[in-house]
XYZ file of C-alpha atoms in Angstrom:
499
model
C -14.084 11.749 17.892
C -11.630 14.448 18.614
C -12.736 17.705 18.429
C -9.776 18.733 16.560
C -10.953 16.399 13.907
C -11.381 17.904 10.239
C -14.249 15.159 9.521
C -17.725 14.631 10.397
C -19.502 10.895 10.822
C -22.728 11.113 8.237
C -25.225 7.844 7.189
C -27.553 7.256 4.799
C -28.709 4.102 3.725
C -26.091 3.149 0.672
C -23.595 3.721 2.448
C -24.102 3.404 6.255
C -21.713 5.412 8.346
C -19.453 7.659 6.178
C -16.882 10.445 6.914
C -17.425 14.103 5.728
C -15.031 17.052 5.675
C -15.917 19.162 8.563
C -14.359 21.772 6.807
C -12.867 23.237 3.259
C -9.313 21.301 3.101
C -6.025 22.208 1.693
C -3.814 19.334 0.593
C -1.954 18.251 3.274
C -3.786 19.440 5.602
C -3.890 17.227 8.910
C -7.725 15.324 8.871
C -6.937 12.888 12.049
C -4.295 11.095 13.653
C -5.353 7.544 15.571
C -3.593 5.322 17.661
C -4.388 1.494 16.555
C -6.836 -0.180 18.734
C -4.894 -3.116 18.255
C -1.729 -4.440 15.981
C 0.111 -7.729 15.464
C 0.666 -10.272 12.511
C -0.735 -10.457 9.678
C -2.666 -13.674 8.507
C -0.782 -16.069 6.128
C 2.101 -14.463 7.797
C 5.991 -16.690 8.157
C 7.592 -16.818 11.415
C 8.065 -12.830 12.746
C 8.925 -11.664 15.974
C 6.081 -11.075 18.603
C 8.020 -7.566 19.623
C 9.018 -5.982 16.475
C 7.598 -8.309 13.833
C 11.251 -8.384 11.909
C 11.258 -11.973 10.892
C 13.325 -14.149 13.015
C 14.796 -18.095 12.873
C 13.312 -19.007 15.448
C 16.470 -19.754 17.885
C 15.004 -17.281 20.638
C 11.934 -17.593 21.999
C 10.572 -15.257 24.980
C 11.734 -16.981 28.574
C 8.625 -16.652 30.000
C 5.994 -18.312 27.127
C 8.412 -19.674 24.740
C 7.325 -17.973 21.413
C 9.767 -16.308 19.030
C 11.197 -13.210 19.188
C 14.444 -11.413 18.434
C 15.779 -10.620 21.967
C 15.174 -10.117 25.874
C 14.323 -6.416 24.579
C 11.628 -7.645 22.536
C 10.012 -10.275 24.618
C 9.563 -6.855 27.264
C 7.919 -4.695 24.940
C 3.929 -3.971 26.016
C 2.483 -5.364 22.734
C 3.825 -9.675 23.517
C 4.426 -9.438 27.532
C 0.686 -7.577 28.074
C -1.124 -9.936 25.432
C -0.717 -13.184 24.314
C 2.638 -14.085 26.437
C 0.382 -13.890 29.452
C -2.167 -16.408 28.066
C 0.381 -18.963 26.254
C 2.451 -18.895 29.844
C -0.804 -19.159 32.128
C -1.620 -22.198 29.372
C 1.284 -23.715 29.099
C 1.252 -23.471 25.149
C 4.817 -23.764 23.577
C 5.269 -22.600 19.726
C 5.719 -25.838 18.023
C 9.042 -25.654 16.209
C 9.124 -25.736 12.445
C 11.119 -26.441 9.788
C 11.413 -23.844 7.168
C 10.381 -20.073 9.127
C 10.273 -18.244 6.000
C 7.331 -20.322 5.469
C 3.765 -19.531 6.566
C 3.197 -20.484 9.836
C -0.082 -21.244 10.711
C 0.426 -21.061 14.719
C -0.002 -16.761 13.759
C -3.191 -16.886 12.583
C -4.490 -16.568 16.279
C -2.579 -13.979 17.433
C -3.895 -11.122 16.393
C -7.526 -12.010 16.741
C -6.020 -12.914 20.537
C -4.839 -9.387 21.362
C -8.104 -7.932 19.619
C -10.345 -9.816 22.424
C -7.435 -9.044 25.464
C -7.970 -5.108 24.241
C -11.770 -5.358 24.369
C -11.563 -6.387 28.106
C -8.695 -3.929 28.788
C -10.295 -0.956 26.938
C -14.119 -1.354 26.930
C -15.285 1.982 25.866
C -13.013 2.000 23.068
C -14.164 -1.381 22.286
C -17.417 0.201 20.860
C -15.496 2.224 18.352
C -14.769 -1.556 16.865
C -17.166 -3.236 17.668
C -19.943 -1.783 14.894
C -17.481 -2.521 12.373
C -18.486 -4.145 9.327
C -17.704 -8.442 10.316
C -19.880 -10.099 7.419
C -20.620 -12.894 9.138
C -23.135 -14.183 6.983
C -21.210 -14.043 3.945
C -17.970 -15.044 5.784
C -19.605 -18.347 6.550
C -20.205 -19.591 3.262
C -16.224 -18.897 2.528
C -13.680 -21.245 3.165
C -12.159 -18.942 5.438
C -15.052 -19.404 7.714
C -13.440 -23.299 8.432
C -9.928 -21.908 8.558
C -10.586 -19.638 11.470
C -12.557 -22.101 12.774
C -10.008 -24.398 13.388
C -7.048 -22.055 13.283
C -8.354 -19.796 15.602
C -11.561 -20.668 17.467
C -11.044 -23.977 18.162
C -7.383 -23.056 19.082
C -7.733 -20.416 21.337
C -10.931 -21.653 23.528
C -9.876 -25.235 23.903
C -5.718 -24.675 23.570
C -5.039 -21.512 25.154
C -8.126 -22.135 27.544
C -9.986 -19.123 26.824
C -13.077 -20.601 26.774
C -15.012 -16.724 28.438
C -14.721 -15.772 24.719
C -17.685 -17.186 22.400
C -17.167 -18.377 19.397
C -19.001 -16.366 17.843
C -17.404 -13.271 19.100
C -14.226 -14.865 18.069
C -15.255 -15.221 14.853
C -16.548 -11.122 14.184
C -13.193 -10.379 15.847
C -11.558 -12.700 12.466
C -13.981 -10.843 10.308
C -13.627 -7.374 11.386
C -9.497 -7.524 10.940
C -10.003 -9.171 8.203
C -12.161 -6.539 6.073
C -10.829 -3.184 8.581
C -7.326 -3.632 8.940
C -4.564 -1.364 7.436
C -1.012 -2.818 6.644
C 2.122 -1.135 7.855
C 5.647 -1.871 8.165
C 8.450 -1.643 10.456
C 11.576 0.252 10.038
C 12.957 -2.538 8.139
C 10.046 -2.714 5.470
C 8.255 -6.300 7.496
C 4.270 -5.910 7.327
C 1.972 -6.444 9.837
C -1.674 -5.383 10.226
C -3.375 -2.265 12.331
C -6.667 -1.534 13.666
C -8.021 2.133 13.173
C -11.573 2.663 14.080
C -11.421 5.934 13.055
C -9.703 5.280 9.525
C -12.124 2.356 9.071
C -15.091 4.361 8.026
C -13.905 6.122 5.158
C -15.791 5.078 2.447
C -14.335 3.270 -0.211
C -13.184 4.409 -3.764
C -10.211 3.331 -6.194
C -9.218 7.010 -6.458
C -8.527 8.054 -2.915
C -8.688 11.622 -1.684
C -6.783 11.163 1.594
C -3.495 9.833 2.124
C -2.170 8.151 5.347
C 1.283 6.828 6.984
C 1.535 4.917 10.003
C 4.652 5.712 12.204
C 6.337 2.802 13.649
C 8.552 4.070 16.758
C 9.395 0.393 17.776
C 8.499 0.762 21.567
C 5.721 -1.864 21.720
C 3.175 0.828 22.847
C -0.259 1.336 20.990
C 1.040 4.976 19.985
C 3.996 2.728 18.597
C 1.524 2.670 15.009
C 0.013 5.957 15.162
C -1.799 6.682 11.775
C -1.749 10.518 10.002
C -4.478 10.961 7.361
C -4.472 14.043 5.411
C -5.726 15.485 2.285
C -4.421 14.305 -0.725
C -5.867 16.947 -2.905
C -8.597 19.815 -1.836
C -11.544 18.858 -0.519
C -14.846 20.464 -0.181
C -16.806 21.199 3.197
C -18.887 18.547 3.301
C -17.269 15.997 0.720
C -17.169 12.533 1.499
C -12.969 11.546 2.234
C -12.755 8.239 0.122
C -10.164 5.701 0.978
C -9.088 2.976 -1.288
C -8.594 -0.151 0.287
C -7.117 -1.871 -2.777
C -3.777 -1.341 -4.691
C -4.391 1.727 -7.425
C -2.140 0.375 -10.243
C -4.015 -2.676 -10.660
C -6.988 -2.501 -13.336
C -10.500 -2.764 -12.810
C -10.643 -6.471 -13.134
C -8.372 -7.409 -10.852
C -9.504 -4.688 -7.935
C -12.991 -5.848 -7.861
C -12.239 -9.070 -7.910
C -9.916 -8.359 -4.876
C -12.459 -6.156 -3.098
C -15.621 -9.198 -3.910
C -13.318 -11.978 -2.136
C -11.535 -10.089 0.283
C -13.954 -7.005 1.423
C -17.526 -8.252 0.491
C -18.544 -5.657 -1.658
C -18.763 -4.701 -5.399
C -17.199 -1.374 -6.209
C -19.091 0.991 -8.428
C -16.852 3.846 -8.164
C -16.287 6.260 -11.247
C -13.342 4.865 -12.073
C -14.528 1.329 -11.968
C -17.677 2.100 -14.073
C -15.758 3.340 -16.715
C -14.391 1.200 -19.208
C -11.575 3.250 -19.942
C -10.853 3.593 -16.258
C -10.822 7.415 -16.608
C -8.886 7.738 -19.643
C -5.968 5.920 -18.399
C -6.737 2.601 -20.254
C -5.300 0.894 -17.313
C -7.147 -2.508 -18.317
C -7.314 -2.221 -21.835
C -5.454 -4.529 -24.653
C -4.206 -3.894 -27.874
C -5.844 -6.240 -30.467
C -3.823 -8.643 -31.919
C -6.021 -8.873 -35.599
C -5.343 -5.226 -36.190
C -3.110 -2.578 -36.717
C -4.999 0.227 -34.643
C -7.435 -1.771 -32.183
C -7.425 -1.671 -28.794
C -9.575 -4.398 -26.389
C -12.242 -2.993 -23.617
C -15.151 -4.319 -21.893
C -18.424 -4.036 -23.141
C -19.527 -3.508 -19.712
C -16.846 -2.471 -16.860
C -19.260 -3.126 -13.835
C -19.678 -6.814 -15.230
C -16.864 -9.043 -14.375
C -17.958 -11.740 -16.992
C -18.599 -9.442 -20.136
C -17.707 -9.832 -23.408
C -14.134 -7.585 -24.566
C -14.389 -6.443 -27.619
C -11.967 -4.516 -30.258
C -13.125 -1.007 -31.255
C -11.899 -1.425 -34.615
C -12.356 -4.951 -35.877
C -14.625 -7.649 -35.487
C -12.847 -9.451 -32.548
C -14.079 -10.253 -29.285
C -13.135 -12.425 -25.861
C -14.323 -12.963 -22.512
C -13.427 -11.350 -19.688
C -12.286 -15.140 -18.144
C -9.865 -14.681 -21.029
C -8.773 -11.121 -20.382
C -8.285 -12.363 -16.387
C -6.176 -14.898 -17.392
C -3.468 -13.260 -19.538
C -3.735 -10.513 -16.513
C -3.079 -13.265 -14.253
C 0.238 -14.698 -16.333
C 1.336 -11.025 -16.367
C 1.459 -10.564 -12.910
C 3.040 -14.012 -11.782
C 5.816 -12.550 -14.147
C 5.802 -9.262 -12.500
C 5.540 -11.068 -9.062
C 8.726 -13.093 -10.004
C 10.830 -9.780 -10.391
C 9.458 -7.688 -8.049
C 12.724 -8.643 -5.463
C 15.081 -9.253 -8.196
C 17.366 -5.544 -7.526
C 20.968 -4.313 -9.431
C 21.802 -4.893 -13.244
C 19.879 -7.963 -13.076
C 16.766 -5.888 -11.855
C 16.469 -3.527 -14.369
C 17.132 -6.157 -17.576
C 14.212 -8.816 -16.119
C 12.282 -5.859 -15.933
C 13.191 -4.422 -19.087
C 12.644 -8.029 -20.498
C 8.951 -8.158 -19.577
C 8.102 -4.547 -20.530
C 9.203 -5.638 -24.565
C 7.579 -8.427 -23.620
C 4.159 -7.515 -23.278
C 4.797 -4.110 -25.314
C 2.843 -5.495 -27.957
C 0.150 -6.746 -25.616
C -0.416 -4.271 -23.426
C -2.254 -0.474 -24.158
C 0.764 1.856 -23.722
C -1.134 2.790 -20.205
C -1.960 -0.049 -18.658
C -1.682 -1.199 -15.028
C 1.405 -3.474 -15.611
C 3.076 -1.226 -17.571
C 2.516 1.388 -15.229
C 4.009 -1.129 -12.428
C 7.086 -2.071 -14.543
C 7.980 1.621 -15.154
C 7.671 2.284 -11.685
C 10.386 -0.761 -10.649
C 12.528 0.736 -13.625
C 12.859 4.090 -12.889
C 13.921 3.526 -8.999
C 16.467 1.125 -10.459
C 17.929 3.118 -13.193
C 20.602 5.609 -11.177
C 21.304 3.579 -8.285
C 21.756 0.193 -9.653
C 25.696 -0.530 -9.898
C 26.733 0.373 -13.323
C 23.542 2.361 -13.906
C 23.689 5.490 -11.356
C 23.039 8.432 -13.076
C 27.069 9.078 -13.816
C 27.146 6.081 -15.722
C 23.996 6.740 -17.730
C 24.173 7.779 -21.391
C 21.947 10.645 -21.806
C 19.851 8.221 -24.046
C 18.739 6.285 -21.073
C 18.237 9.550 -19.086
C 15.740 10.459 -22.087
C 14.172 6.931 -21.247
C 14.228 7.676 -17.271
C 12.443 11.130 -17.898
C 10.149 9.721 -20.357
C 8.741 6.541 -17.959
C 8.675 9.367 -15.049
C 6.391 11.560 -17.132
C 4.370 8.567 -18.227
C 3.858 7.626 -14.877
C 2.682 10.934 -13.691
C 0.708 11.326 -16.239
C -1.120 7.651 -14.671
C -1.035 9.338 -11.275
C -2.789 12.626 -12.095
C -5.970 10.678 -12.782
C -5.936 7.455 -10.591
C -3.726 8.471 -7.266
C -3.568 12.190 -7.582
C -2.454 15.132 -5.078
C 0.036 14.483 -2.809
C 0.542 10.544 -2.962
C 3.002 8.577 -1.806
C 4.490 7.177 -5.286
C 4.540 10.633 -6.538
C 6.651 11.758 -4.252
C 9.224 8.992 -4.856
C 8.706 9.428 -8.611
C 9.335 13.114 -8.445
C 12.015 13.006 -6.414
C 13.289 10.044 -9.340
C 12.883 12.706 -12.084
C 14.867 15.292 -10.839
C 18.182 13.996 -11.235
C 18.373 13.127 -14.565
C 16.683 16.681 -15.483
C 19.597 18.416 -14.354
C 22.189 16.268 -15.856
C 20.539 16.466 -19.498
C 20.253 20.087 -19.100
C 24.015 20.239 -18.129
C 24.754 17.665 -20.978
C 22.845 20.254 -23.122
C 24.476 23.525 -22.583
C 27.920 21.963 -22.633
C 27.537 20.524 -26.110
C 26.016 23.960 -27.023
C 22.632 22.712 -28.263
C 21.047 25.267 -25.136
C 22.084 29.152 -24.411
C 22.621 29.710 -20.961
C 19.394 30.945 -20.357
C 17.390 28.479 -21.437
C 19.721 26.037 -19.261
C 18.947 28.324 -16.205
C 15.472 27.804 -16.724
C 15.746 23.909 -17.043
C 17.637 23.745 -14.030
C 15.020 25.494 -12.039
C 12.530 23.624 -13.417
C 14.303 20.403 -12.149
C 14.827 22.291 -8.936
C 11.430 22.971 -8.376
C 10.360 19.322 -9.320
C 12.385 18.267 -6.310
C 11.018 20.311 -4.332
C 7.793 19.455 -4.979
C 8.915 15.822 -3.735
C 10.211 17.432 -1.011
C 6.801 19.166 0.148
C 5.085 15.176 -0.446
C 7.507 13.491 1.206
C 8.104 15.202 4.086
C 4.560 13.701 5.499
C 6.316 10.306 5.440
C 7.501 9.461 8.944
C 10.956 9.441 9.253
C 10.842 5.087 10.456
C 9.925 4.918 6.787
C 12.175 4.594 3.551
C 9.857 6.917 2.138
C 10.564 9.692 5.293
C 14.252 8.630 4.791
C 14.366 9.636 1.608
C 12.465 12.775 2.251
C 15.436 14.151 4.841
C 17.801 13.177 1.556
C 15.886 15.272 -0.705
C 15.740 18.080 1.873
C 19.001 18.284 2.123
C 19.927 17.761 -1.447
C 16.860 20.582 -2.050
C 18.074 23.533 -0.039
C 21.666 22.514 -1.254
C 21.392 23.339 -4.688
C 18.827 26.341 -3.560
C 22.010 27.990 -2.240
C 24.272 26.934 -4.921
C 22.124 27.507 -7.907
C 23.925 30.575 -9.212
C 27.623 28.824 -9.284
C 26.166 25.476 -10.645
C 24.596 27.803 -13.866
C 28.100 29.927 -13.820
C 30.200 26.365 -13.534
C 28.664 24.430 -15.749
C-alpha cells in the first residue's frame, strides 16, 4: 500500500479484510489511485480488438499470431504483443473465423484468464496482492460455469495453447477471481472490457456506495493505460469502512441480490437491502391493483421467496411473482435502452405510461426511464431545448428533481449520474426563468435569483464532473460544462439586463 493512501486494511471475522479511512475525508478527496494488475475482454464478450478492444470485423488480424485487431498500431501495443500474441504464435493457434462478430465469441473467454497467469510470472510480488482474492472455488464448482471454464478455458489453454506449467487448478482461481474482482471500464468509444485492481477489490460491499471511482483509458496498451481514481463520494469518518457497490444502484432489492447470489457468492444484508422500503425510496415496491391507495412490499426484504403483501387491502403474491413482472419490465427497458432521437424519447415515454399504473412513483424502472428521458429531451432532433414548449421543460425539471431526489438516498455525494443529471437540469432552468420574466409572470429580481440558482446547479455538475477523465463522455462533457459555466459567470449581468 502506498503511503500516500487515505485507507487502512482492517479484518475481523464477518468480513475478512476490509478498507478503513485512514483519515477524516472530504468529498472528493483523492483515497487511491491503482494501476490494473491485469485488463483484457470481458467474458461473453463479441469479437473486439486485442489492442484497443473497439469491436472489429474481423478482416485484420495481427501478422505475427493471426488474432483480430484494428491495425499494425494495435497489434504493437504492450497489452496483445507481450501476452497472449506470444503464446498463440509460439503455438501456432489461429482465431477460427466466424460468421456473425457482433456475436459472442467464445474463443475470448481465455484471454483474459491468459494474461492474468503471463502477469503472475512477469510480476510475482504483485502477484500476492491477487492472489488472496476471494476465488470461491467450492461454490464455483457446483455452477455451471465451473464446466464452461473448464472447457473454454482450461482445457483450451493447457492442451491448445500448450501451456501445460499452469495447473488447472490455478487456472481455474485465476477464472474465479476475475470473475467475482473485476471492475468494468470502457474505452474512449464507450466498448467494455474488464480490470483487475487489487487494491479496489477489498472494499467491502454495500448497495449505497461511499466512494466513487473512474478508470482512465489513455489507449497506449500500457498497464497505467486503466489507471483507477477512487475518491470520496460523500464525507467520511476516520476510521469508517469505504463501501463499494459492486452491483448497479437503480435496480431494486430483488434483482441486486439475486445478481450479487449468482454472480458474487454472497447475500447482501446491507441497510438498504434489509429494508423493505429500500430507504424510503420504494425502489421495489408496487402499487396494488385491488385498491385505490395500496402499495405492494415484502413481508420480509432479506428473503428472496417471501410473501408481498398490500398495506391496505387484503392482497398478497409471491416474490416469484413480483420477479417476474420485474423481469418483463426490464426486457422492455433492455429493448430501448439503444433506441436514441424522436424515436428514443416516445418508446421511452411509451413504457413509462405504461407501467405508470404499475409501478410506485419511485421505483427502480421508473427511476431508469427518467434517466434515458431527460438526456434525450434537448438534444434529440426536434426536441433540443429551443424547440421545447415550456410544458415539457416543466416535465424535464420535474423527472430531474425526481431523480435527485432517488440519488440523495441510494447513490449520494458526488456520483457519477448526478453529475450528468445536474448538468441536464440546468438548461431548462434558465430558459423557464427567461420564459417567465418575459411574459411578466416574474420581476426582475426574482428572475436574477432563478438564474443564479440555475447557475449554481451547473456548477455544481461542474465540481462532479470534473473527476471524470477526460477519455470519458462523462469528462467530455465536464470540459463542456466548464466552459459553458465560467461563460455565463462572466456574462451574468447582461443576460439579466438582456433578457
Amino acid at each position: 500500500m502506498n503511503e500516500q493512501d487515505l485507507f487502512t486494511i482492517e479484518r475481523n471475522e464477518k468480513f475478512g479484510r476490509y478498507a478503513v479511512a485512514k483519515e477524516n475525508l472530504k468529498a472528493g478527496d483523492i483515497i487511491f489511485t491503482e494501476k490494473p494488475f491485469i485488463y483484457g475482454p470481458k467474458s461473453d464478450t463479441p469479437c473486439i480488438c486485442l489492442g484497443c478492444y473497439s469491436y472489429v470485423d474481423c478482416t485484420y488480424h495481427c501478422s505475427k499470431c493471426s488474432w483480430p485487431v484494428c491495425n499494425e498500431n494495435c497489434e504493437k501495443l504492450f497489452c496483445h504483443r507481450d501476452y497472449e500474441c506470444e503464446v498463440f504464435a509460439k503455438a501456432s493457434v489461429k482465431f477460427q473465423t466466424v460468421q456473425d462478430p457482433t456475436e459472442v465469441c467464445l474463443q475470448y473467454e481465455c484471454l483474459t484468464p491468459l494474461r492474468m497467469l503471463l502477469a503472475k510470472e512477469k510480476d510475482p510480488m504483485r502477484w500476492k496482492e491477487v492472489e488472496c482474492m476471494e476465488a470461491h472455488n467450492e461454490v464455483r464448482k457446483t455452477k455451471p460455469i465451473w464446466d464452461f471454464n473448464q472447457h473454454n478455458v482450461v482445457e483450451y489453454l493447457r492442451n491448445v495453447c500448450k501451456l501445460d506449467r499452469f495447473p488447472e487448478d490455478l487456472i481455474h482461481t485465476v477464472c474465479g477471481i476475475l470473475e467475482i474482482n473485476a471492475f468494468e471500464a470502457k474505452n474512449s468509444a464507450g466498448y467494455t472490457f474488464r480490470c483487475l485492481y487489487p487494491k479496489l477489490a477489498i472494499l467491502s460491499h454495500d448497495c449505497v456506495s461511499n466512494i466513487h471511482h473512474a478508470v482512465d483509458y489513455k489507449g497506449t496498451g500500457d498497464l497505467e493505460d486503466c489507471n483507477v481514481t477512487v475518491r470520496a463520494a460523500i464525507d467520511v469518518k476516520k476510521g469508517e469502512a469505504l463501501l463499494s457497490s459492486y452491483t448497479y444502484s437503480l435496480w431494486p432489492t430483488l434483482v441486486r441480490r439475486e445478481f450479487l447470489r449468482e454472480s458474487k457468492y454472497f447475500e447482501c444484508t446491507c441497510q438498504r437491502c434489509s429494508d423493505k422500503t429500500e430507504l424510503g425510496t420504494n425502489s421495489g415496491t408496487l402499487k396494488c391493483q385491488k385498491c385505490d391507495n395500496g402499495v405492494i412490499i415484502a413481508t420480509d426484504a432479506l428473503d428472496d421467496e417471501c410473501e408481498w403483501n398490500c398495506t391496505h387491502c387484503d392482497f398478497k403474491t409471491r416474490a416469484t411473482a413480483v420477479r417476474k413482472v420485474f423481469a418483463a419490465i426490464q426486457s422492455d427497458i433492455d429493448g430501448v435502452e439503444y433506441i436514441a432521437g424522436p424515436e428514443g424519447i416516445e418508446a421511452r415515454e411509451t413504457l413509462y405510461k405504461k407501467y405508470k399504473s404499475v409501478l410506485h412513483p419511485k421505483h427502480s424502472y421508473m427511476t431508469i426511464l427518467r434517466s434515458g428521458l431527460v438526456q434525450l429531451y434537448g438534444k434529440a432532433e426536434g426536441y433540443t431545448l429551443d424547440d421545447l414548449p415550456d410544458i415539457i421543460l416543466e416535465r424535464k425539471v420535474e423527472l430531474c428533481h425526481q431523480l435527485l431526489e432517488v440519488l440523495d438516498v441510494i447513490e449520494p455525494g458526488r456520483s457519477r449520474i448526478r453529475g450528468i443529471i445536474l448538468y441536464e437540469v440546468h438548461g431548462p432552468l434558465m430558459m423557464l426563468a427567461r420564459h417567465q420574466y418575459q411574459n411578466e409572470v416574474i420581476t426582475k429580481e426574482d428572475f436574477r435569483a432563478q438564474l443564479k440558482k440555475a447557475v449554481d446547479t451547473l456548477g455544481s455538475a461542474v465540481e462532479i464532473l470534473r473527476q471524470e477523465p477526460r477519455s470519458l463522455p462523462e469528462g467530455q462533457l465536464s470540459a463542456i460544462a466548464e466552459d459553458a459555466h465560467k461563460q455565463l459567470m462572466d456574462n451574468f449581468d447582461m443576460l439579466v439586463e438582456t433578457a
